[in-house]
Short mmCIF file of N, CA and C in Angstrom, two decimals:
data_model
loop_
_atom_site.label_atom_id
_atom_site.label_comp_id
_atom_site.label_asym_id
_atom_site.label_seq_id
_atom_site.Cartn_x
_atom_site.Cartn_y
_atom_site.Cartn_z
N GLN W 1 -64.86 -0.52 91.74
CA GLN W 1 -65.19 -1.75 92.43
C GLN W 1 -64.29 -1.84 93.65
N SER W 2 -64.85 -2.22 94.77
CA SER W 2 -64.06 -2.28 95.99
C SER W 2 -63.58 -3.68 96.33
N SER W 3 -64.06 -4.69 95.63
CA SER W 3 -63.59 -6.05 95.88
C SER W 3 -63.68 -6.87 94.60
N GLY W 4 -62.99 -8.00 94.59
CA GLY W 4 -63.00 -8.87 93.42
C GLY W 4 -62.08 -8.34 92.35
N GLY W 5 -62.11 -8.98 91.20
CA GLY W 5 -61.28 -8.53 90.09
C GLY W 5 -59.91 -9.16 90.12
N THR W 6 -59.09 -8.77 89.19
CA THR W 6 -57.74 -9.28 89.04
C THR W 6 -56.80 -8.10 88.87
N VAL W 7 -55.66 -8.15 89.54
CA VAL W 7 -54.66 -7.10 89.39
C VAL W 7 -53.55 -7.63 88.50
N ALA W 8 -53.23 -6.86 87.47
CA ALA W 8 -52.11 -7.19 86.58
C ALA W 8 -51.41 -5.89 86.23
N ASN W 9 -50.13 -5.96 86.01
CA ASN W 9 -49.34 -4.79 85.64
C ASN W 9 -48.98 -4.85 84.16
N GLY W 10 -48.80 -3.69 83.57
CA GLY W 10 -48.33 -3.63 82.19
C GLY W 10 -46.84 -3.88 82.16
N SER W 11 -46.40 -4.76 81.26
CA SER W 11 -44.97 -5.04 81.16
C SER W 11 -44.36 -4.44 79.90
N GLN W 12 -45.18 -4.11 78.92
CA GLN W 12 -44.68 -3.50 77.69
C GLN W 12 -45.83 -2.77 77.00
N ILE W 13 -45.52 -1.61 76.39
CA ILE W 13 -46.51 -0.82 75.66
C ILE W 13 -46.10 -0.76 74.20
N TYR W 14 -47.06 -1.01 73.33
CA TYR W 14 -46.84 -0.94 71.88
C TYR W 14 -47.74 0.16 71.33
N THR W 15 -47.16 1.17 70.71
CA THR W 15 -47.96 2.26 70.14
C THR W 15 -47.98 2.15 68.63
N ASN W 16 -49.15 2.37 68.06
CA ASN W 16 -49.28 2.36 66.62
C ASN W 16 -48.70 3.66 66.08
N PRO W 17 -47.86 3.62 65.05
CA PRO W 17 -47.21 4.84 64.56
C PRO W 17 -48.14 5.79 63.80
N SER W 18 -49.33 5.33 63.41
CA SER W 18 -50.18 6.20 62.59
C SER W 18 -51.58 6.40 63.13
N ALA W 19 -51.83 6.01 64.39
CA ALA W 19 -53.17 6.17 64.95
C ALA W 19 -53.10 6.35 66.46
N ASP W 20 -54.19 6.80 67.04
CA ASP W 20 -54.32 6.95 68.49
C ASP W 20 -54.69 5.58 69.06
N LEU W 21 -53.70 4.69 69.07
CA LEU W 21 -53.94 3.30 69.42
C LEU W 21 -52.69 2.71 70.05
N ALA W 22 -52.86 2.02 71.15
CA ALA W 22 -51.75 1.33 71.81
C ALA W 22 -52.24 0.02 72.40
N LEU W 23 -51.35 -0.93 72.52
CA LEU W 23 -51.63 -2.19 73.20
C LEU W 23 -50.67 -2.32 74.37
N VAL W 24 -51.15 -2.88 75.46
CA VAL W 24 -50.34 -3.08 76.66
C VAL W 24 -50.24 -4.58 76.92
N ARG W 25 -49.02 -5.09 76.98
CA ARG W 25 -48.81 -6.50 77.34
C ARG W 25 -48.83 -6.58 78.86
N LEU W 26 -49.60 -7.52 79.39
CA LEU W 26 -49.70 -7.69 80.83
C LEU W 26 -48.62 -8.63 81.34
N ASP W 27 -48.30 -8.50 82.63
CA ASP W 27 -47.25 -9.33 83.22
C ASP W 27 -47.74 -10.73 83.60
N ARG W 28 -49.02 -11.00 83.38
CA ARG W 28 -49.57 -12.32 83.68
C ARG W 28 -50.82 -12.56 82.84
N SER W 29 -51.21 -13.80 82.74
CA SER W 29 -52.45 -14.14 82.04
C SER W 29 -53.63 -13.70 82.88
N VAL W 30 -54.68 -13.23 82.22
CA VAL W 30 -55.88 -12.78 82.91
C VAL W 30 -57.07 -13.48 82.26
N SER W 31 -57.88 -14.10 83.09
CA SER W 31 -59.10 -14.74 82.60
C SER W 31 -60.24 -13.74 82.77
N ALA W 32 -60.82 -13.31 81.67
CA ALA W 32 -61.87 -12.30 81.74
C ALA W 32 -62.78 -12.41 80.53
N THR W 33 -63.94 -11.80 80.63
CA THR W 33 -64.84 -11.70 79.50
C THR W 33 -64.43 -10.50 78.67
N TYR W 34 -64.48 -10.62 77.37
CA TYR W 34 -64.10 -9.51 76.50
C TYR W 34 -64.95 -9.54 75.24
N SER W 35 -64.94 -8.43 74.54
CA SER W 35 -65.61 -8.35 73.23
C SER W 35 -64.59 -8.69 72.17
N PRO W 36 -64.90 -9.60 71.26
CA PRO W 36 -63.96 -9.90 70.18
C PRO W 36 -63.75 -8.69 69.27
N LEU W 37 -62.63 -8.67 68.59
CA LEU W 37 -62.29 -7.60 67.66
C LEU W 37 -63.14 -7.72 66.41
N GLY W 38 -63.78 -6.61 66.02
CA GLY W 38 -64.63 -6.60 64.84
C GLY W 38 -63.84 -6.71 63.55
N GLN W 39 -64.54 -7.03 62.50
CA GLN W 39 -63.98 -7.09 61.15
C GLN W 39 -64.28 -5.78 60.44
N PRO W 40 -63.52 -5.41 59.41
CA PRO W 40 -63.90 -4.25 58.61
C PRO W 40 -65.35 -4.42 58.13
N GLY W 41 -66.12 -3.36 58.22
CA GLY W 41 -67.53 -3.41 57.85
C GLY W 41 -68.45 -3.80 58.99
N SER W 42 -67.90 -3.96 60.21
CA SER W 42 -68.71 -4.34 61.37
C SER W 42 -69.64 -3.23 61.83
N VAL W 43 -69.41 -2.00 61.36
CA VAL W 43 -70.23 -0.87 61.78
C VAL W 43 -70.53 0.00 60.57
N THR W 44 -71.73 0.56 60.52
CA THR W 44 -72.15 1.38 59.38
C THR W 44 -72.77 2.69 59.85
N VAL W 45 -72.81 3.68 58.97
CA VAL W 45 -73.42 4.97 59.28
C VAL W 45 -74.88 4.75 59.68
N GLY W 46 -75.28 5.42 60.75
CA GLY W 46 -76.65 5.31 61.25
C GLY W 46 -76.85 4.20 62.26
N GLN W 47 -75.85 3.36 62.44
CA GLN W 47 -75.95 2.24 63.37
C GLN W 47 -75.78 2.70 64.81
N GLY W 48 -76.52 2.09 65.72
CA GLY W 48 -76.34 2.35 67.14
C GLY W 48 -75.16 1.55 67.67
N VAL W 49 -74.36 2.19 68.53
CA VAL W 49 -73.21 1.54 69.15
C VAL W 49 -73.23 1.85 70.64
N GLN W 50 -72.47 1.09 71.41
CA GLN W 50 -72.34 1.36 72.84
C GLN W 50 -70.90 1.73 73.14
N VAL W 51 -70.74 2.68 74.06
CA VAL W 51 -69.42 3.09 74.52
C VAL W 51 -69.39 2.98 76.04
N PHE W 52 -68.20 2.75 76.59
CA PHE W 52 -68.04 2.51 78.01
C PHE W 52 -66.92 3.38 78.55
N GLY W 53 -67.07 3.88 79.78
CA GLY W 53 -65.98 4.66 80.36
C GLY W 53 -66.27 5.16 81.76
N TRP W 54 -65.25 5.75 82.36
CA TRP W 54 -65.32 6.32 83.69
C TRP W 54 -65.17 7.84 83.61
N GLY W 55 -65.43 8.41 82.46
CA GLY W 55 -65.20 9.84 82.25
C GLY W 55 -66.19 10.74 82.95
N ALA W 56 -65.99 12.03 82.73
CA ALA W 56 -66.81 13.07 83.34
C ALA W 56 -68.29 12.85 83.02
N THR W 57 -69.12 13.06 84.02
CA THR W 57 -70.56 12.89 83.85
C THR W 57 -71.30 14.21 83.93
N SER W 58 -70.57 15.29 84.15
CA SER W 58 -71.16 16.63 84.17
C SER W 58 -70.06 17.62 83.84
N ARG W 59 -70.44 18.85 83.58
CA ARG W 59 -69.45 19.89 83.29
C ARG W 59 -69.03 20.55 84.60
N CYS W 60 -67.72 20.65 84.77
CA CYS W 60 -67.19 21.36 85.92
C CYS W 60 -65.83 21.92 85.54
N GLY W 61 -65.24 22.72 86.38
CA GLY W 61 -63.99 23.39 86.05
C GLY W 61 -62.92 22.45 85.53
N SER W 62 -62.64 21.41 86.28
CA SER W 62 -61.64 20.42 85.89
C SER W 62 -62.34 19.07 85.78
N GLU W 63 -62.34 18.50 84.57
CA GLU W 63 -63.08 17.25 84.37
C GLU W 63 -62.63 16.13 85.29
N ILE W 64 -61.39 16.17 85.76
CA ILE W 64 -60.92 15.13 86.67
C ILE W 64 -61.75 15.11 87.95
N ASN W 65 -62.30 16.27 88.32
CA ASN W 65 -63.09 16.37 89.55
C ASN W 65 -64.53 15.89 89.38
N CYS W 66 -64.96 15.62 88.16
CA CYS W 66 -66.35 15.17 87.97
C CYS W 66 -66.40 13.84 87.22
N GLN W 67 -65.32 13.06 87.32
CA GLN W 67 -65.33 11.74 86.69
C GLN W 67 -66.15 10.77 87.53
N SER W 68 -66.71 9.79 86.85
CA SER W 68 -67.57 8.80 87.49
C SER W 68 -66.75 7.83 88.34
N GLN W 69 -67.33 7.39 89.42
CA GLN W 69 -66.73 6.34 90.25
C GLN W 69 -67.15 4.96 89.76
N TYR W 70 -68.07 4.93 88.79
CA TYR W 70 -68.61 3.68 88.27
C TYR W 70 -68.52 3.66 86.76
N LEU W 71 -68.36 2.48 86.19
CA LEU W 71 -68.34 2.33 84.75
C LEU W 71 -69.71 2.72 84.20
N LYS W 72 -69.71 3.57 83.19
CA LYS W 72 -70.94 4.04 82.55
C LYS W 72 -71.01 3.49 81.14
N VAL W 73 -72.23 3.30 80.65
CA VAL W 73 -72.48 2.86 79.29
C VAL W 73 -73.36 3.91 78.63
N ALA W 74 -73.01 4.30 77.41
CA ALA W 74 -73.83 5.25 76.65
C ALA W 74 -74.08 4.69 75.26
N ASN W 75 -75.23 5.03 74.72
CA ASN W 75 -75.58 4.65 73.35
C ASN W 75 -75.33 5.84 72.45
N LEU W 76 -74.61 5.62 71.34
CA LEU W 76 -74.32 6.65 70.36
C LEU W 76 -74.79 6.16 69.00
N VAL W 77 -74.79 7.08 68.02
CA VAL W 77 -75.16 6.73 66.65
C VAL W 77 -74.00 7.09 65.73
N VAL W 78 -73.54 6.14 64.92
CA VAL W 78 -72.42 6.37 64.01
C VAL W 78 -72.82 7.40 62.96
N SER W 79 -71.99 8.44 62.82
CA SER W 79 -72.27 9.50 61.85
C SER W 79 -71.36 9.43 60.62
N GLY W 80 -70.30 8.63 60.67
CA GLY W 80 -69.43 8.48 59.50
C GLY W 80 -68.00 8.22 59.88
N GLY W 81 -67.15 8.14 58.87
CA GLY W 81 -65.72 7.99 59.08
C GLY W 81 -65.10 9.35 59.33
N CYS W 82 -64.02 9.38 60.10
CA CYS W 82 -63.33 10.64 60.40
C CYS W 82 -61.89 10.30 60.78
N ARG W 83 -61.19 11.21 61.43
CA ARG W 83 -59.81 11.00 61.84
C ARG W 83 -59.72 11.09 63.36
N ASP W 84 -58.83 10.30 63.94
CA ASP W 84 -58.62 10.35 65.38
C ASP W 84 -57.64 11.46 65.75
N ALA W 85 -57.25 11.54 67.00
CA ALA W 85 -56.37 12.61 67.48
C ALA W 85 -55.00 12.59 66.82
N TYR W 86 -54.60 11.46 66.21
CA TYR W 86 -53.31 11.34 65.54
C TYR W 86 -53.46 11.19 64.03
N ASN W 87 -54.63 11.58 63.52
CA ASN W 87 -54.95 11.54 62.10
C ASN W 87 -55.11 10.12 61.55
N GLY W 88 -55.36 9.16 62.43
CA GLY W 88 -55.63 7.80 62.00
C GLY W 88 -57.09 7.60 61.66
N SER W 89 -57.42 6.45 61.11
CA SER W 89 -58.79 6.12 60.74
C SER W 89 -59.67 6.03 61.99
N ALA W 90 -60.82 6.69 61.95
CA ALA W 90 -61.71 6.72 63.11
C ALA W 90 -63.17 6.60 62.70
N ILE W 91 -63.99 6.29 63.69
CA ILE W 91 -65.44 6.24 63.55
C ILE W 91 -65.98 7.43 64.33
N CYS W 92 -66.72 8.32 63.67
CA CYS W 92 -67.34 9.44 64.38
C CYS W 92 -68.77 9.07 64.74
N ALA W 93 -69.20 9.53 65.90
CA ALA W 93 -70.55 9.25 66.37
C ALA W 93 -71.12 10.48 67.04
N ARG W 94 -72.44 10.55 67.05
CA ARG W 94 -73.15 11.64 67.71
C ARG W 94 -73.85 11.07 68.94
N PRO W 95 -74.21 11.94 69.88
CA PRO W 95 -74.81 11.46 71.12
C PRO W 95 -76.13 10.73 70.91
N GLY W 96 -76.35 9.75 71.76
CA GLY W 96 -77.65 9.12 71.91
C GLY W 96 -78.12 9.55 73.29
N ASN W 97 -77.78 8.74 74.30
CA ASN W 97 -78.09 9.11 75.68
C ASN W 97 -76.84 9.51 76.45
N GLY W 98 -75.78 9.88 75.74
CA GLY W 98 -74.54 10.33 76.36
C GLY W 98 -73.50 10.58 75.29
N ILE W 99 -72.31 11.02 75.72
CA ILE W 99 -71.20 11.26 74.79
C ILE W 99 -69.90 11.10 75.56
N THR W 100 -68.84 10.83 74.85
CA THR W 100 -67.52 10.67 75.44
C THR W 100 -67.03 11.99 76.02
N ALA W 101 -66.35 11.91 77.18
CA ALA W 101 -65.82 13.11 77.84
C ALA W 101 -64.45 12.78 78.43
N GLY W 102 -63.85 13.76 79.09
CA GLY W 102 -62.55 13.57 79.72
C GLY W 102 -62.57 12.38 80.65
N GLY W 103 -61.56 11.52 80.53
CA GLY W 103 -61.47 10.31 81.35
C GLY W 103 -61.95 9.07 80.63
N ASP W 104 -62.59 9.23 79.46
CA ASP W 104 -63.07 8.09 78.69
C ASP W 104 -62.07 7.60 77.66
N SER W 105 -61.00 8.36 77.42
CA SER W 105 -60.03 7.98 76.39
C SER W 105 -59.53 6.55 76.58
N GLY W 106 -59.48 5.81 75.48
CA GLY W 106 -59.03 4.42 75.52
C GLY W 106 -60.15 3.43 75.76
N GLY W 107 -61.33 3.92 76.10
CA GLY W 107 -62.46 3.03 76.34
C GLY W 107 -63.02 2.46 75.04
N PRO W 108 -63.73 1.34 75.13
CA PRO W 108 -64.20 0.67 73.92
C PRO W 108 -65.51 1.21 73.35
N MET W 109 -65.65 1.03 72.04
CA MET W 109 -66.91 1.19 71.33
C MET W 109 -67.25 -0.19 70.78
N THR W 110 -68.46 -0.65 71.04
CA THR W 110 -68.88 -1.95 70.53
C THR W 110 -70.10 -1.82 69.64
N ALA W 111 -70.21 -2.73 68.69
CA ALA W 111 -71.36 -2.82 67.80
C ALA W 111 -71.72 -4.30 67.68
N ASN W 112 -72.92 -4.63 68.03
CA ASN W 112 -73.37 -6.03 67.95
C ASN W 112 -72.42 -7.00 68.65
N GLY W 113 -71.90 -6.58 69.81
CA GLY W 113 -71.06 -7.46 70.62
C GLY W 113 -69.61 -7.57 70.23
N VAL W 114 -69.17 -6.81 69.22
CA VAL W 114 -67.75 -6.82 68.85
C VAL W 114 -67.16 -5.43 69.03
N GLN W 115 -65.87 -5.37 69.37
CA GLN W 115 -65.23 -4.07 69.54
C GLN W 115 -64.83 -3.51 68.19
N VAL W 116 -65.25 -2.26 67.94
CA VAL W 116 -64.94 -1.61 66.67
C VAL W 116 -64.12 -0.34 66.86
N GLY W 117 -64.05 0.18 68.08
CA GLY W 117 -63.34 1.43 68.28
C GLY W 117 -62.75 1.58 69.67
N VAL W 118 -61.84 2.58 69.79
CA VAL W 118 -61.22 2.97 71.05
C VAL W 118 -61.33 4.48 71.14
N ALA W 119 -61.86 4.99 72.26
CA ALA W 119 -62.10 6.43 72.42
C ALA W 119 -60.83 7.24 72.19
N SER W 120 -60.92 8.24 71.31
CA SER W 120 -59.78 9.09 70.98
C SER W 120 -60.03 10.54 71.39
N THR W 121 -61.04 11.17 70.80
CA THR W 121 -61.27 12.59 71.06
C THR W 121 -62.76 12.91 70.96
N SER W 122 -63.16 14.01 71.60
CA SER W 122 -64.57 14.39 71.59
C SER W 122 -64.69 15.89 71.82
N ASP W 123 -65.72 16.50 71.20
CA ASP W 123 -65.99 17.90 71.52
C ASP W 123 -66.93 18.00 72.72
N ARG W 124 -67.32 16.85 73.27
CA ARG W 124 -68.15 16.73 74.47
C ARG W 124 -69.57 17.28 74.29
N GLN W 125 -69.95 17.57 73.04
CA GLN W 125 -71.28 18.11 72.79
C GLN W 125 -71.99 17.40 71.64
N SER W 126 -71.36 17.39 70.47
CA SER W 126 -72.08 16.91 69.30
C SER W 126 -71.41 15.75 68.56
N THR W 127 -70.12 15.54 68.79
CA THR W 127 -69.45 14.45 68.06
C THR W 127 -68.26 13.92 68.86
N THR W 128 -67.97 12.67 68.62
CA THR W 128 -66.84 12.02 69.27
C THR W 128 -66.17 11.10 68.25
N ALA W 129 -64.86 10.94 68.35
CA ALA W 129 -64.12 10.10 67.41
C ALA W 129 -63.50 8.93 68.16
N TYR W 130 -63.71 7.74 67.62
CA TYR W 130 -63.14 6.51 68.16
C TYR W 130 -62.21 5.93 67.11
N THR W 131 -60.95 5.68 67.47
CA THR W 131 -60.03 5.03 66.53
C THR W 131 -60.68 3.73 66.06
N ASN W 132 -60.71 3.55 64.75
CA ASN W 132 -61.37 2.39 64.14
C ASN W 132 -60.44 1.18 64.23
N VAL W 133 -60.61 0.36 65.26
CA VAL W 133 -59.69 -0.76 65.46
C VAL W 133 -59.79 -1.81 64.36
N THR W 134 -60.90 -1.86 63.64
CA THR W 134 -61.00 -2.82 62.54
C THR W 134 -60.03 -2.47 61.42
N ALA W 135 -59.70 -1.19 61.28
CA ALA W 135 -58.74 -0.75 60.25
C ALA W 135 -57.31 -1.14 60.62
N TYR W 136 -57.07 -1.45 61.89
CA TYR W 136 -55.73 -1.79 62.38
C TYR W 136 -55.68 -3.24 62.86
N ARG W 137 -56.60 -4.04 62.39
CA ARG W 137 -56.72 -5.44 62.80
C ARG W 137 -55.42 -6.22 62.57
N THR W 138 -54.79 -6.05 61.43
CA THR W 138 -53.54 -6.77 61.13
C THR W 138 -52.45 -6.38 62.11
N TRP W 139 -52.31 -5.07 62.40
CA TRP W 139 -51.31 -4.60 63.36
C TRP W 139 -51.60 -5.18 64.75
N ILE W 140 -52.86 -5.13 65.18
CA ILE W 140 -53.25 -5.66 66.49
C ILE W 140 -52.91 -7.15 66.58
N GLN W 141 -53.25 -7.90 65.55
CA GLN W 141 -52.97 -9.34 65.56
C GLN W 141 -51.47 -9.63 65.58
N SER W 142 -50.69 -8.84 64.85
CA SER W 142 -49.24 -9.10 64.82
C SER W 142 -48.60 -8.77 66.17
N VAL W 143 -49.02 -7.69 66.81
CA VAL W 143 -48.47 -7.32 68.11
C VAL W 143 -48.91 -8.32 69.19
N ALA W 144 -50.19 -8.69 69.15
CA ALA W 144 -50.73 -9.59 70.17
C ALA W 144 -50.33 -11.04 69.94
N GLY W 145 -49.88 -11.35 68.73
CA GLY W 145 -49.47 -12.72 68.44
C GLY W 145 -50.64 -13.68 68.30
N VAL W 146 -51.75 -13.16 67.81
CA VAL W 146 -52.93 -14.03 67.61
C VAL W 146 -53.31 -14.11 66.15
#
């Protein structure tokens, strides 16, 4: 985006000790639209989900050179539970009309309007793993103070 928006800096980073998950405290309040955090059971095998990111949109030598200049949305299908890049609880999904690629890490996975995952790892062909944020809901709430 070339105009509009809000600029905020990260003032503190909190990393989860057992999952590919971190929270960043901002240096100011930000008024924005967001997806609420899902509850355990918010997503099931075979369910369609949406993922968002600025990652690679084609294959090229270095994925940094083929990342999108615009936010992209892809539809995936949940294939089951799995492990994230740090062996934490994750949601695995297979491609629908796209798949997670380099540059998408940290992006959200939503199901029925609630956030259920954060992009962790992908083979960029047949499966992708999203850290299951519903499994870390208590940790997220304690760090965020909500």
